[in-house]
CSV table of C-alpha atoms and ligand atoms in Angstrom, one decimal:
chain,number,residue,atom,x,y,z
A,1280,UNK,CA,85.9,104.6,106.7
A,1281,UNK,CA,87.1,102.0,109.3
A,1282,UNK,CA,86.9,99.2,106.6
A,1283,UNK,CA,88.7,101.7,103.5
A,1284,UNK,CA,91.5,101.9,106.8
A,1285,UNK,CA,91.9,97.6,107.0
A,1286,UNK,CA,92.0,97.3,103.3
A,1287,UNK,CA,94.7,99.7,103.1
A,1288,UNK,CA,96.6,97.9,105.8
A,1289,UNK,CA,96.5,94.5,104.2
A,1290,UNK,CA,96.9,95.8,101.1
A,1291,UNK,CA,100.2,97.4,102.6
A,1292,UNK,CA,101.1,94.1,105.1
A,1293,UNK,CA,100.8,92.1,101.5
A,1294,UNK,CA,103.0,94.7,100.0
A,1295,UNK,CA,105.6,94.0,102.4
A,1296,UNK,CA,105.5,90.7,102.7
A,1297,UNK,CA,105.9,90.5,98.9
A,1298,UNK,CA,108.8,92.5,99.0
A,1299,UNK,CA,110.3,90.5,101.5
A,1300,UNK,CA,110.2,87.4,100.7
A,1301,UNK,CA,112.1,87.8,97.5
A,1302,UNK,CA,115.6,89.1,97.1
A,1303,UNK,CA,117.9,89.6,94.3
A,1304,UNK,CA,121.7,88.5,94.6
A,1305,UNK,CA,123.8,89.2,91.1
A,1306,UNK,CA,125.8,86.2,90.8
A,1307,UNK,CA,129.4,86.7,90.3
A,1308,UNK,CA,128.6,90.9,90.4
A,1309,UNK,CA,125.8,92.3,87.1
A,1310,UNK,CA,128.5,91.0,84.5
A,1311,UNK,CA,126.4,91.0,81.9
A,1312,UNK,CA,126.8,94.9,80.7
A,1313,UNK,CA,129.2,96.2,78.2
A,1314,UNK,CA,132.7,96.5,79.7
A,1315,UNK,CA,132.3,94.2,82.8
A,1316,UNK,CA,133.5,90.8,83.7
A,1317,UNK,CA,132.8,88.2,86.1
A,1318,UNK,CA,133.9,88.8,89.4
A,1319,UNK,CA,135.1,92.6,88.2
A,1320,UNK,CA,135.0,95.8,90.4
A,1321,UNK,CA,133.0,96.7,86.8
A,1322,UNK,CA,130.5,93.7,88.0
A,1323,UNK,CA,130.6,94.8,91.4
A,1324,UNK,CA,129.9,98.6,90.9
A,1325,UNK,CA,127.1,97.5,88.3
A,1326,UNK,CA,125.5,95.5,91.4
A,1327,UNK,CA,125.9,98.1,93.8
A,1328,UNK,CA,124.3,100.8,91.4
A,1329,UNK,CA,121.2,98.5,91.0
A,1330,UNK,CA,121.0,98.2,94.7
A,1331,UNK,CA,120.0,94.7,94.7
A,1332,UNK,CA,120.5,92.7,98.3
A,1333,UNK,CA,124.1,91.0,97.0
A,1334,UNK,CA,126.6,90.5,95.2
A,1335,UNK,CA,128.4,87.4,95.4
A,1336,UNK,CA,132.2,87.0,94.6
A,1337,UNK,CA,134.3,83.6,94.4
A,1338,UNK,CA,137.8,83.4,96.5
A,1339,UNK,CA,140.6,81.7,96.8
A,1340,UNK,CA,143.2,81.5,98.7
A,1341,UNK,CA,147.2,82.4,97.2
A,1342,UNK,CA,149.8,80.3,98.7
A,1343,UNK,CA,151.3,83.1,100.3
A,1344,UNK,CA,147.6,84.1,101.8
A,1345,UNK,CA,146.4,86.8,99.0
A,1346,UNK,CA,142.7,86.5,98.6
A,1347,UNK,CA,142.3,86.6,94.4
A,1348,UNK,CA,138.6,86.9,93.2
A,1349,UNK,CA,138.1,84.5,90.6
A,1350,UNK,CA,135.7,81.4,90.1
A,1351,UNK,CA,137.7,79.3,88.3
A,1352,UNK,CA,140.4,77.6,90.0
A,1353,UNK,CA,143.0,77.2,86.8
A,1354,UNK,CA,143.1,81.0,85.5
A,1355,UNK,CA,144.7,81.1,82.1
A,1356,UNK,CA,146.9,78.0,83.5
A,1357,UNK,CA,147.7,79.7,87.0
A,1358,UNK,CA,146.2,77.5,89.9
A,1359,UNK,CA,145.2,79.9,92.2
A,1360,UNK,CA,145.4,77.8,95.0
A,1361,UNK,CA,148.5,76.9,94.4
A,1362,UNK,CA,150.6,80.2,93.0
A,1363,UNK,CA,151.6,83.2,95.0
A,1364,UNK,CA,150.2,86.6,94.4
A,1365,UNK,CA,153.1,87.3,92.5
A,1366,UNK,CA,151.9,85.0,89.9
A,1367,UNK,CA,148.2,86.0,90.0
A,1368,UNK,CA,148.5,90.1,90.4
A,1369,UNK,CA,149.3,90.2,86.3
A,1370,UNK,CA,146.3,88.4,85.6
A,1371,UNK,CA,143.8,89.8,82.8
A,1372,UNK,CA,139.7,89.6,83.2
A,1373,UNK,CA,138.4,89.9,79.9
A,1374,UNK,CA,137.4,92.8,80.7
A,1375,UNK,CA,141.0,94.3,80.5
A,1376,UNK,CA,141.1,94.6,84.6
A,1377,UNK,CA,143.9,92.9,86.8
A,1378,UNK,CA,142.4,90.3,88.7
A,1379,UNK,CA,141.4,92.1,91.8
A,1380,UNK,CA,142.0,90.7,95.2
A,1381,UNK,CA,139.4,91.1,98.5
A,1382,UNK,CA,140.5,94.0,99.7
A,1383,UNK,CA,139.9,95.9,96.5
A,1384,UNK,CA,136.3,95.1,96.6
A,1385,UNK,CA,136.6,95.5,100.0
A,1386,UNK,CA,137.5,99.3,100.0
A,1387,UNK,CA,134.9,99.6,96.9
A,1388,UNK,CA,131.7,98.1,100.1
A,1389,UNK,CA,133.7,100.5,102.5
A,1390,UNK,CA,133.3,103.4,100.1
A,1391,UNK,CA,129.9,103.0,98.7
A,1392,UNK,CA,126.6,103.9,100.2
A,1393,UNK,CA,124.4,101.3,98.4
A,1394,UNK,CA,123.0,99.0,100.8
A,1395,UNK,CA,124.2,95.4,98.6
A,1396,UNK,CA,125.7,93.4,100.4
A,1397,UNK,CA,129.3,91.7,99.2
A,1398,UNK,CA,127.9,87.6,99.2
A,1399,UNK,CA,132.0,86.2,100.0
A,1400,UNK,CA,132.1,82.4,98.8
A,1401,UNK,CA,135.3,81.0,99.8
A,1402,UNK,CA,135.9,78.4,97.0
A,1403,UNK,CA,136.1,75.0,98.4
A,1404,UNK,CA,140.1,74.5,98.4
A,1405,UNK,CA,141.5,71.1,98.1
A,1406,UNK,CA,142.7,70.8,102.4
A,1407,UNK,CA,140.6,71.4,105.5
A,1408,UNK,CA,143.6,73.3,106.9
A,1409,UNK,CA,143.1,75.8,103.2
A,1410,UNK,CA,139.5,75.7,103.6
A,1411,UNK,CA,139.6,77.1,107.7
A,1412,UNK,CA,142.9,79.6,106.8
A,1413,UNK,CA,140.8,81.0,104.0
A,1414,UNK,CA,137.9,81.8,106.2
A,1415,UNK,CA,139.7,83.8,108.8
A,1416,UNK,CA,142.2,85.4,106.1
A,1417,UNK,CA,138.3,86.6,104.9
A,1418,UNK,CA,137.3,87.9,107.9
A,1419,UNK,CA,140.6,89.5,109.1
A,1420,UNK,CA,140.6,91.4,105.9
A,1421,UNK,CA,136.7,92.4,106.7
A,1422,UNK,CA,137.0,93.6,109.8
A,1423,UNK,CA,140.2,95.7,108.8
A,1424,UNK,CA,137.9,97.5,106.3
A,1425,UNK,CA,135.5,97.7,109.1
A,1426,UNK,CA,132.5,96.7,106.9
A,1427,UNK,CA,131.5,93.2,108.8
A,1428,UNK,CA,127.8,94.3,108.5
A,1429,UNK,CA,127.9,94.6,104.9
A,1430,UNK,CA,128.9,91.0,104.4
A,1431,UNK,CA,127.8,87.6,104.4
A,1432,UNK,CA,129.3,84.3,103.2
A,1433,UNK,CA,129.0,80.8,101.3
A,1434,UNK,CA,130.8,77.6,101.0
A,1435,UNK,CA,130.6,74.4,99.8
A,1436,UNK,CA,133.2,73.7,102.4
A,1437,UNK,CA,131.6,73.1,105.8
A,1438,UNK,CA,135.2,73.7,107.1
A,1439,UNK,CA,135.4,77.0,106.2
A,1440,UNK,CA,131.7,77.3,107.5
A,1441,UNK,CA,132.4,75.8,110.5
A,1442,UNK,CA,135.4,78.2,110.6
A,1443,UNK,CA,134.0,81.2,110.1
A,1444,UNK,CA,131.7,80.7,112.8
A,1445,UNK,CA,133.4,79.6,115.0
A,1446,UNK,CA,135.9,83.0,114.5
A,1447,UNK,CA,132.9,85.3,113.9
A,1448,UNK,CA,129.6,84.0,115.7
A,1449,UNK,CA,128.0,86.6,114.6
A,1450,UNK,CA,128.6,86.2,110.6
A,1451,UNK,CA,125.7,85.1,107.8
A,1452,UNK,CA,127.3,82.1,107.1
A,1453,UNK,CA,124.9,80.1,104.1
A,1454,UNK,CA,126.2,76.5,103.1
A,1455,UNK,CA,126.1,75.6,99.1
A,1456,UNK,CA,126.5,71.6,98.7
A,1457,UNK,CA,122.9,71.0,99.5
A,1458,UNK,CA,123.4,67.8,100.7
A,1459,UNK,CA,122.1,68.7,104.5
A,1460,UNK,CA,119.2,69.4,105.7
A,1461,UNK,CA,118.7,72.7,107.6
A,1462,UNK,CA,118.1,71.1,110.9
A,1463,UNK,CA,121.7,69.7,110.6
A,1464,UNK,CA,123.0,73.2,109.3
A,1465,UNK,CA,121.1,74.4,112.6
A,1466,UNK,CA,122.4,72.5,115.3
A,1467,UNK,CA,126.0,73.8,113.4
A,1468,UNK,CA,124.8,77.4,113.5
A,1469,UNK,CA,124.6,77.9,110.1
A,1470,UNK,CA,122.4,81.0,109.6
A,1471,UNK,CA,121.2,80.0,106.1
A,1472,UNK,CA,120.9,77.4,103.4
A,1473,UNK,CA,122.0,78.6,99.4
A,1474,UNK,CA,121.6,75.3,97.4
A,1475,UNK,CA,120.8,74.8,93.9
A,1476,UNK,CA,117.7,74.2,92.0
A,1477,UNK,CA,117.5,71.2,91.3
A,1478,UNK,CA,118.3,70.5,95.2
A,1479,UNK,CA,115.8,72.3,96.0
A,1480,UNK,CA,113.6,70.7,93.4
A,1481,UNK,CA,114.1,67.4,95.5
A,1482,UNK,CA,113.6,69.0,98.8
A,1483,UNK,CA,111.1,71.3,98.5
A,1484,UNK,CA,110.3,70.9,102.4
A,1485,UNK,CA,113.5,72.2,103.1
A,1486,UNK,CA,112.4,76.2,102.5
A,1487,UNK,CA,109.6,75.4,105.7
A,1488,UNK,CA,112.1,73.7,107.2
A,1489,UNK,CA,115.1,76.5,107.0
A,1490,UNK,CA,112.0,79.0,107.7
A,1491,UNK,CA,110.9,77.2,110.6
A,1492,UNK,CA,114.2,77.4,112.1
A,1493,UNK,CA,115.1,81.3,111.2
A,1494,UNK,CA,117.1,80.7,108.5
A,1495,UNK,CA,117.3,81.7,105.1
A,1496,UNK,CA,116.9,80.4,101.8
A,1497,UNK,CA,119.0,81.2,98.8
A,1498,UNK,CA,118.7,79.1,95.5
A,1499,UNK,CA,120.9,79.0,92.6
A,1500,UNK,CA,121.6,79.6,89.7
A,1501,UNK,CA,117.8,81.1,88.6
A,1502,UNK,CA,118.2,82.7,85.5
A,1503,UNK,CA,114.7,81.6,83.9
A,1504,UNK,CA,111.9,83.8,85.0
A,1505,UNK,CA,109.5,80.8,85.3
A,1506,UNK,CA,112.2,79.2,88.0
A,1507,UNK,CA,111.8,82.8,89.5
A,1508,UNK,CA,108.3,82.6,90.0
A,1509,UNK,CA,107.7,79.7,91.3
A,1510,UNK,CA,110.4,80.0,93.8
A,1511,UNK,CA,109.1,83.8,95.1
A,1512,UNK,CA,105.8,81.8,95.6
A,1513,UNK,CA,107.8,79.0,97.3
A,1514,UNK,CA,108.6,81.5,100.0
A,1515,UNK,CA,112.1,81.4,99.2
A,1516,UNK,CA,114.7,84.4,100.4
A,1517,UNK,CA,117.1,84.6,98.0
A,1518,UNK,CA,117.4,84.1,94.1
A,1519,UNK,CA,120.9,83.8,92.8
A,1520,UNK,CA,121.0,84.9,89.3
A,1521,UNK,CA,123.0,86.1,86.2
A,1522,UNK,CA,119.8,88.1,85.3
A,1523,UNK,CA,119.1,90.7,88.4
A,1524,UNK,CA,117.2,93.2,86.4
A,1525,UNK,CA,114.3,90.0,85.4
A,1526,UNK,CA,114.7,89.0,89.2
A,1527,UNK,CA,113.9,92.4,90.3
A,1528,UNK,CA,110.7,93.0,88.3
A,1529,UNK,CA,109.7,89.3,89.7
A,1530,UNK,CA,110.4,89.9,93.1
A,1531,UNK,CA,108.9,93.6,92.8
A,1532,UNK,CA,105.3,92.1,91.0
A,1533,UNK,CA,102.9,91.4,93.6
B,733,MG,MG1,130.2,81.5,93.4
């Protein structure tokens, strides 16, 4: 009886562990569904009804400090970075949607009682002062919607990293160029690494290395389910993907 009792334990320890070490984040919302778009409120509602651990958005900053979720910098010939909200709020996803801004997305995390997380990235803009300005425009509009726990953020701009940290110690701050080592994102505070595959490919001690120092690990873009496998066995956190329902059967298979 005492031995059924220990089996059942590791079998539910390895259960756990399984389940933890692999998470699912839809990248740029679940687009991929009849009548969403990249970077939607359709992509995000999609993500939030799967309940995977994030979905991540792409920012930038309006000259006139709008926040305008988009990836691409040039929008049908509007630089975002450079145009007013005026000249972005008109904007079409294919979708049929308006471009939406943070704090629609914002109200959508505020309103929702899935537990996926909103994964900001502040797009890396082309000045440090942008860069900074865009982080705390990001979390001022956060806290205002009071849903600071329900986010976490990337950048391939260390200023806005830096930024955000230094303005909200308490913020998952994850940082995308992958041309650090953890240790140095450590010493800066950084709660996580979110690099790509083939960086990670090259630096495979880096996922023992973030690990050893409590961070995470986050890789993108992982849309192959072989990639997906041999990551989850890699130990890392995080997969990044434009396929969450393959992810989710990988990171569910024990
Ligand atoms: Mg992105």
């Amino acid at each position: 009886m005492k031995r059924v009792f220990i089996n059942l334990l590791f079998v539910l320890i390895g259960t756990t562990i399984a389940w933890g070490q692999c998470r699912v984040i839809a990248h740029r919302g679940y687009w991929d569904t009849p009548g969403a778009a990249e970077n939607s409120r359709a992509s995000l509602q999609n993500a939030l009804r799967l309940n995977v651990y994030g979905s991540e958005i792409d920012i930038w900053l309006t000259t006139d400090g709008h926040l305008m979720v988009n990836h691409d910098e040039d929008y049908k010939g509007v630089v975002l970075q450079q145009a007013t909200y005026e000249e972005c709020k008109e904007l079409t996803l294919s979708n049929g949607e308006k471009m939406p801004q943070l704090q629609d997305l914002l109200q959508m995390m505020k309103e929702t009682e899935s537990k996926t997380k909103l994964i900001i990235e502040i797009k890396r803009h082309k000045t440090k002062r942008q860069n900074e300005e865009a982080a705390r425009v990001t979390l001022k509009a956060v806290d205002e919607y009071g849903v600071a726990d329900k986010v976490e953020y990337i950048s391939f701009s260390l200023d806005a990293c830096l930024e955000l940290i230094k303005c909200n110690p308490k913020a998952r701050v994850a940082y995308l160029s992958g041309n650090r080592t953890p240790a140095q994102l450590f010493v800066e505070r950084l709660t996580g690494i979110d690099y790509s595959l083939k960086a990670i490919d090259k630096n495979p001690h880096w996922i023992d290395e973030a690990h050893g120092l409590h961070m995470d690990v986050n890789v993108w873009i992982v849309d192959k389910v072989e990639d997906m496998r041999r990551l989850k066995a890699a130990g890392v956190d995080f997969l990044t993907t434009n396929k969450p329902l393959e992810a989710i059967e990988v990171c569910k298979a024990h």
